[in-house]
């Protein structure tokens, strides 16, 4: 999902030789193939991940391979090739029990398998010696994959009434905005480190669902509920708000308020 907009943003920014790969073309766990593929690169961007949060509870070793071992292989290849690297991570590296936005350098405290494996991936990238930007994003939606807005609009049309949790708070973020933010960091030659690639502001899934059904002209069909109504294998962070101090300190433009960005994104994502 994210890669579709990353590729487009790189080309729009003037990159002339962007080589997208998928799992069939390059398995990130195949160290020899990775070394060969990365040898001539100036920039390596890793959007690959095991993103099935609930399935990761049952398949943690596979999730660890894709989310931690693979990024380590990529980052070591980038270091050898002298390439810059961008690696994407997640708010799930935090427990989501804070009351202030998480700073980029706050200690990671994952509570589930997905978050543990993504936190291990960050560490593998940091330990590699690569010139790497680690971009944590969250509550991601985009045209290129299944995502919350598409699910809500479809369910709203089919069912006419929806209950959505209002006790999980985060920052709904458009893949196109993450890609543009990444390009700004690269163009500013931002120092290696961890950055938060999320919208400003905060809202619950219920708040977001209300915006989505309004955009889809479905009327006032969403009622709030709490997470106890939905038992799921993996714990969800309750308050997953990421701070943007590192980019503010560099004077790099952040992603705007999540409601304003959704208003811009809605037609494209729901098309
Ligand atoms: N989606 C969200 O809400 C969200 C939130 C926060 C952070 N993130 C992070 O943002 C990044 C992008 O997420 P996304 O939602 O765009 O992910 P996505 O749509 O699930 O795409 C992940 C891709 O990784 C590929 N992949 C898996 N194992 C691979 C391997 N061994 N070698 C090569 N490719 C492999 C998958 O291929 P297959 O289709 O063949 O499996 C899939 O195309 C990830 O780092 C994710 O952790 C996502």
GROMACS .gro file of C-alpha atoms in nm, residues 57-254:
model
  198
   57UNK     CA    1   0.066  -1.339   1.744
   58UNK     CA    2   0.052  -1.693   1.603
   59UNK     CA    3   0.337  -1.653   1.354
   60UNK     CA    4   0.587  -1.443   1.544
   61UNK     CA    5   0.894  -1.616   1.401
   62UNK     CA    6   0.779  -1.547   1.044
   63UNK     CA    7   0.688  -1.189   1.141
   64UNK     CA    8   1.031  -1.152   1.304
   65UNK     CA    9   1.201  -1.276   0.988
   66UNK     CA   10   1.025  -1.023   0.764
   67UNK     CA   11   1.013  -0.733   1.011
   68UNK     CA   12   1.354  -0.769   1.178
   69UNK     CA   13   1.589  -1.014   1.000
   70UNK     CA   14   1.502  -0.880   0.653
   71UNK     CA   15   1.551  -0.512   0.741
   72UNK     CA   16   1.887  -0.605   0.897
   73UNK     CA   17   1.993  -0.778   0.574
   74UNK     CA   18   1.881  -0.476   0.368
   75UNK     CA   19   2.051  -0.227   0.599
   76UNK     CA   20   2.384  -0.412   0.600
   77UNK     CA   21   2.372  -0.427   0.220
   78UNK     CA   22   2.300  -0.052   0.210
   79UNK     CA   23   2.595   0.012   0.443
   80UNK     CA   24   2.829  -0.191   0.219
   81UNK     CA   25   2.701  -0.015  -0.094
   82UNK     CA   26   2.722   0.329   0.070
   83UNK     CA   27   2.351   0.381  -0.005
   84UNK     CA   28   2.109   0.584   0.203
   85UNK     CA   29   1.824   0.381   0.345
   86UNK     CA   30   1.466   0.456   0.444
   87UNK     CA   31   1.294   0.201   0.665
   88UNK     CA   32   0.931   0.223   0.778
   89UNK     CA   33   0.817   0.136   1.127
   90UNK     CA   34   0.505   0.177   1.337
   91UNK     CA   35   0.340   0.325   1.646
   92UNK     CA   36   0.301  -0.038   1.765
   93UNK     CA   37   0.658  -0.020   1.896
   94UNK     CA   38   0.494   0.170   2.184
   95UNK     CA   39   0.244   0.036   2.437
   96UNK     CA   40   0.004   0.321   2.369
   97UNK     CA   41  -0.046   0.404   2.735
   98UNK     CA   42   0.110   0.751   2.732
   99UNK     CA   43  -0.059   1.082   2.801
  100UNK     CA   44   0.185   1.296   2.600
  101UNK     CA   45   0.284   1.233   2.237
  102UNK     CA   46   0.569   0.982   2.210
  103UNK     CA   47   0.899   1.149   2.127
  104UNK     CA   48   1.113   0.995   1.854
  105UNK     CA   49   1.369   0.885   2.115
  106UNK     CA   50   1.121   0.750   2.373
  107UNK     CA   51   1.208   0.392   2.477
  108UNK     CA   52   1.012   0.135   2.279
  109UNK     CA   53   0.760  -0.069   2.480
  110UNK     CA   54   0.576  -0.303   2.243
  111UNK     CA   55   0.300  -0.516   2.390
  112UNK     CA   56   0.229  -0.752   2.098
  113UNK     CA   57   0.421  -0.968   1.853
  114UNK     CA   58   0.393  -0.726   1.558
  115UNK     CA   59   0.527  -0.438   1.767
  116UNK     CA   60   0.808  -0.653   1.910
  117UNK     CA   61   0.921  -0.760   1.564
  118UNK     CA   62   0.903  -0.404   1.426
  119UNK     CA   63   1.101  -0.273   1.726
  120UNK     CA   64   1.362  -0.543   1.659
  121UNK     CA   65   1.370  -0.430   1.295
  122UNK     CA   66   1.446  -0.074   1.401
  123UNK     CA   67   1.731  -0.202   1.617
  124UNK     CA   68   1.871  -0.415   1.334
  125UNK     CA   69   1.872  -0.113   1.102
  126UNK     CA   70   2.037   0.109   1.367
  127UNK     CA   71   2.301  -0.156   1.438
  128UNK     CA   72   2.390  -0.200   1.070
  129UNK     CA   73   2.593   0.116   1.029
  130UNK     CA   74   2.372   0.222   0.736
  131UNK     CA   75   2.290   0.588   0.682
  132UNK     CA   76   1.927   0.518   0.763
  133UNK     CA   77   1.611   0.718   0.820
  134UNK     CA   78   1.361   0.519   1.028
  135UNK     CA   79   1.013   0.658   0.967
  136UNK     CA   80   0.739   0.548   1.206
  137UNK     CA   81   0.391   0.584   1.071
  138UNK     CA   82   0.044   0.481   1.198
  139UNK     CA   83  -0.327   0.445   1.115
  140UNK     CA   84  -0.223   0.430   0.749
  141UNK     CA   85  -0.465   0.448   0.457
  142UNK     CA   86  -0.415   0.478   0.083
  143UNK     CA   87  -0.541   0.388  -0.261
  144UNK     CA   88  -0.291   0.101  -0.293
  145UNK     CA   89  -0.427  -0.146  -0.039
  146UNK     CA   90  -0.705  -0.256   0.188
  147UNK     CA   91  -0.746   0.003   0.464
  148UNK     CA   92  -0.988   0.139   0.723
  149UNK     CA   93  -1.164   0.399   0.502
  150UNK     CA   94  -1.237   0.144   0.229
  151UNK     CA   95  -1.366  -0.107   0.487
  152UNK     CA   96  -1.587   0.152   0.659
  153UNK     CA   97  -1.734   0.287   0.335
  154UNK     CA   98  -1.811  -0.064   0.210
  155UNK     CA   99  -1.959  -0.179   0.542
  156UNK     CA  100  -2.159   0.144   0.571
  157UNK     CA  101  -2.310   0.096   0.226
  158UNK     CA  102  -2.391  -0.269   0.294
  159UNK     CA  103  -2.516  -0.246   0.651
  160UNK     CA  104  -2.646   0.108   0.689
  161UNK     CA  105  -2.532   0.131   1.054
  162UNK     CA  106  -2.190   0.088   1.212
  163UNK     CA  107  -2.041   0.072   1.562
  164UNK     CA  108  -1.679   0.188   1.583
  165UNK     CA  109  -1.445   0.203   1.882
  166UNK     CA  110  -1.384   0.543   2.035
  167UNK     CA  111  -1.125   0.435   2.295
  168UNK     CA  112  -0.830   0.393   2.058
  169UNK     CA  113  -0.674   0.727   1.969
  170UNK     CA  114  -0.421   0.788   1.694
  171UNK     CA  115  -0.329   0.991   1.388
  172UNK     CA  116  -0.495   0.874   1.063
  173UNK     CA  117  -0.229   0.920   0.795
  174UNK     CA  118  -0.241   0.908   0.414
  175UNK     CA  119   0.027   0.707   0.233
  176UNK     CA  120   0.066   0.991  -0.018
  177UNK     CA  121   0.152   1.227   0.270
  178UNK     CA  122   0.405   0.983   0.415
  179UNK     CA  123   0.573   0.955   0.075
  180UNK     CA  124   0.588   1.334   0.030
  181UNK     CA  125   0.722   1.374   0.385
  182UNK     CA  126   0.991   1.114   0.313
  183UNK     CA  127   1.094   1.307   0.001
  184UNK     CA  128   1.121   1.629   0.206
  185UNK     CA  129   1.350   1.454   0.456
  186UNK     CA  130   1.568   1.319   0.176
  187UNK     CA  131   1.584   1.652  -0.006
  188UNK     CA  132   1.681   1.824   0.321
  189UNK     CA  133   1.951   1.559   0.370
  190UNK     CA  134   1.810   1.492   0.717
  191UNK     CA  135   2.056   1.320   0.948
  192UNK     CA  136   2.024   0.947   1.006
  193UNK     CA  137   1.778   0.876   1.285
  194UNK     CA  138   1.417   0.815   1.378
  195UNK     CA  139   1.133   1.039   1.260
  196UNK     CA  140   0.756   1.027   1.299
  197UNK     CA  141   0.566   1.027   0.971
  198UNK     CA  142   0.212   1.081   1.096
  199UNK     CA  143  -0.052   1.352   1.057
  200UNK     CA  144  -0.090   1.623   1.320
  201UNK     CA  145  -0.375   1.617   1.571
  202UNK     CA  146  -0.539   1.306   1.709
  203UNK     CA  147  -0.868   1.120   1.679
  204UNK     CA  148  -1.033   0.787   1.752
  205UNK     CA  149  -1.136   0.527   1.496
  206UNK     CA  150  -1.492   0.648   1.565
  207UNK     CA  151  -1.392   1.007   1.481
  208UNK     CA  152  -1.226   0.886   1.162
  209UNK     CA  153  -1.525   0.669   1.066
  210UNK     CA  154  -1.754   0.972   1.100
  211UNK     CA  155  -1.536   1.167   0.858
  212UNK     CA  156  -1.533   0.873   0.616
  213UNK     CA  157  -1.910   0.820   0.606
  214UNK     CA  158  -1.958   1.196   0.562
  215UNK     CA  159  -1.721   1.190   0.263
  216UNK     CA  160  -1.912   0.891   0.122
  217UNK     CA  161  -2.249   1.068   0.174
  218UNK     CA  162  -2.379   0.784   0.390
  219UNK     CA  163  -2.546   1.001   0.655
  220UNK     CA  164  -2.514   0.984   1.032
  221UNK     CA  165  -2.473   0.606   1.062
  222UNK     CA  166  -2.182   0.559   1.308
  223UNK     CA  167  -2.224   0.502   1.680
  224UNK     CA  168  -1.935   0.483   1.928
  225UNK     CA  169  -1.845   0.167   2.115
  226UNK     CA  170  -1.542   0.052   2.316
  227UNK     CA  171  -1.273  -0.207   2.252
  228UNK     CA  172  -1.423  -0.460   2.491
  229UNK     CA  173  -1.685  -0.522   2.218
  230UNK     CA  174  -1.410  -0.656   1.989
  231UNK     CA  175  -1.190  -0.934   2.128
  232UNK     CA  176  -0.881  -0.965   1.909
  233UNK     CA  177  -0.566  -1.175   1.939
  234UNK     CA  178  -0.327  -0.878   1.949
  235UNK     CA  179  -0.351  -0.586   2.191
  236UNK     CA  180  -0.411  -0.246   2.028
  237UNK     CA  181  -0.235   0.067   2.157
  238UNK     CA  182  -0.505   0.280   2.325
  239UNK     CA  183  -0.330   0.615   2.284
  240UNK     CA  184  -0.092   0.611   1.994
  241UNK     CA  185  -0.003   0.973   1.933
  242UNK     CA  186   0.345   1.037   1.795
  243UNK     CA  187   0.530   1.368   1.845
  244UNK     CA  188   0.711   1.545   1.564
  245UNK     CA  189   0.987   1.726   1.752
  246UNK     CA  190   1.273   1.585   1.543
  247UNK     CA  191   1.139   1.723   1.214
  248UNK     CA  192   1.029   2.050   1.375
  249UNK     CA  193   1.385   2.098   1.500
  250UNK     CA  194   1.511   2.058   1.143
  251UNK     CA  195   1.252   2.304   1.009
  252UNK     CA  196   1.105   2.038   0.779
  253UNK     CA  197   0.736   2.074   0.698
  254UNK     CA  198   0.527   1.807   0.868
   0.00000   0.00000   0.00000
